[in-house]
C-alpha cells in the first residue's frame, strides 16, 4: 500500500502543476482582473479553434485524473487509520 500511496502522491503533484499551466494557457473571456489592468482591450471573435477545443478537453481529462487521485489518497488515508 505505501507504493500505491507514493505513486498517487507523485501523480497528484504532476497533475497539479500541469493543470495550473493548462488553465493559464486558456484565453481570457474578460470581466476579471485582466480587464481592470487593461488586458480586456482585445476583441473576442466568439469562435474557438481546434487548438482551444483540444486544450479544453485535455484540461477536463487532467482535472478528472487530479480529482480521482485526491479521492483515492483520501480513501487510503482513511482506511489506513493514519
Coordinates of C-alpha atoms in Angstrom, one line a residue:
X1 CA 0.0 0.0 0.0
X2 CA 2.8 2.5 0.6
X3 CA 3.9 2.1 -3.0
X4 CA 0.4 2.9 -4.3
X5 CA 0.2 5.9 -2.0
X6 CA 3.6 7.2 -3.3
X7 CA 2.5 6.8 -6.9
X8 CA -0.7 8.6 -6.2
X9 CA 1.1 11.5 -4.5
X10 CA 3.5 11.8 -7.4
X11 CA 0.6 11.7 -9.8
X12 CA -1.2 14.4 -7.7
X13 CA 1.8 16.7 -7.8
X14 CA 2.3 16.3 -11.6
X15 CA -1.3 16.8 -12.4
X16 CA -1.5 19.8 -10.1
X17 CA 1.4 21.5 -11.9
X18 CA 0.1 20.6 -15.4
X19 CA -3.4 21.7 -14.5
X20 CA -2.2 25.1 -13.4
X21 CA -0.2 25.5 -16.6
X22 CA -3.1 24.4 -18.8
X23 CA -5.5 26.8 -17.0
X24 CA -3.1 29.7 -17.6
X25 CA -2.9 28.8 -21.3
X26 CA -6.6 29.3 -21.8
X27 CA -7.8 32.5 -23.4
X28 CA -9.3 35.1 -21.1
X29 CA -13.0 35.7 -21.5
X30 CA -12.9 39.2 -19.9
X31 CA -14.6 40.5 -16.8
X32 CA -11.8 39.6 -14.5
X33 CA -8.6 41.2 -13.2
X34 CA -7.2 41.4 -16.7
X35 CA -9.9 44.0 -17.6
X36 CA -9.0 46.1 -14.6
X37 CA -5.4 46.4 -15.7
X38 CA -6.1 47.0 -19.4
X39 CA -6.0 43.4 -20.6
X40 CA -9.5 43.5 -21.9
X41 CA -8.7 45.6 -25.0
X42 CA -8.7 42.7 -27.4
X43 CA -11.9 41.8 -29.1
X44 CA -13.2 38.2 -29.0
X45 CA -14.4 36.8 -32.3
X46 CA -16.6 34.3 -30.5
X47 CA -15.3 31.1 -32.1
X48 CA -12.7 28.9 -30.6
X49 CA -10.4 27.0 -32.9
X50 CA -9.3 23.4 -32.8
X51 CA -6.4 24.1 -30.5
X52 CA -8.7 25.7 -27.9
X53 CA -11.1 22.8 -28.0
X54 CA -8.3 20.3 -27.6
X55 CA -6.9 22.3 -24.8
X56 CA -10.3 22.3 -23.1
X57 CA -10.6 18.5 -23.5
X58 CA -7.1 17.9 -22.2
X59 CA -7.8 20.2 -19.2
X60 CA -11.0 18.4 -18.3
X61 CA -9.4 14.9 -18.5
X62 CA -6.4 16.1 -16.4
X63 CA -8.8 17.6 -13.9
X64 CA -10.6 14.3 -13.6
X65 CA -7.3 12.4 -13.1
X66 CA -6.5 15.0 -10.4
X67 CA -9.8 14.6 -8.7
X68 CA -9.6 10.7 -8.7
X69 CA -6.1 10.8 -7.3
X70 CA -7.3 13.1 -4.4
X71 CA -10.2 10.8 -3.6
X72 CA -8.0 7.7 -3.8
X73 CA -5.4 9.2 -1.4
X74 CA -8.2 10.2 0.9
X75 CA -9.6 6.7 1.0
X76 CA -6.2 5.2 1.5
X77 CA -5.6 7.6 4.4
X78 CA -9.0 6.8 5.9
X79 CA -8.7 3.1 5.8
X80 CA -5.0 3.0 7.0
X81 CA -6.1 4.7 10.2
X82 CA -3.5 7.5 9.9

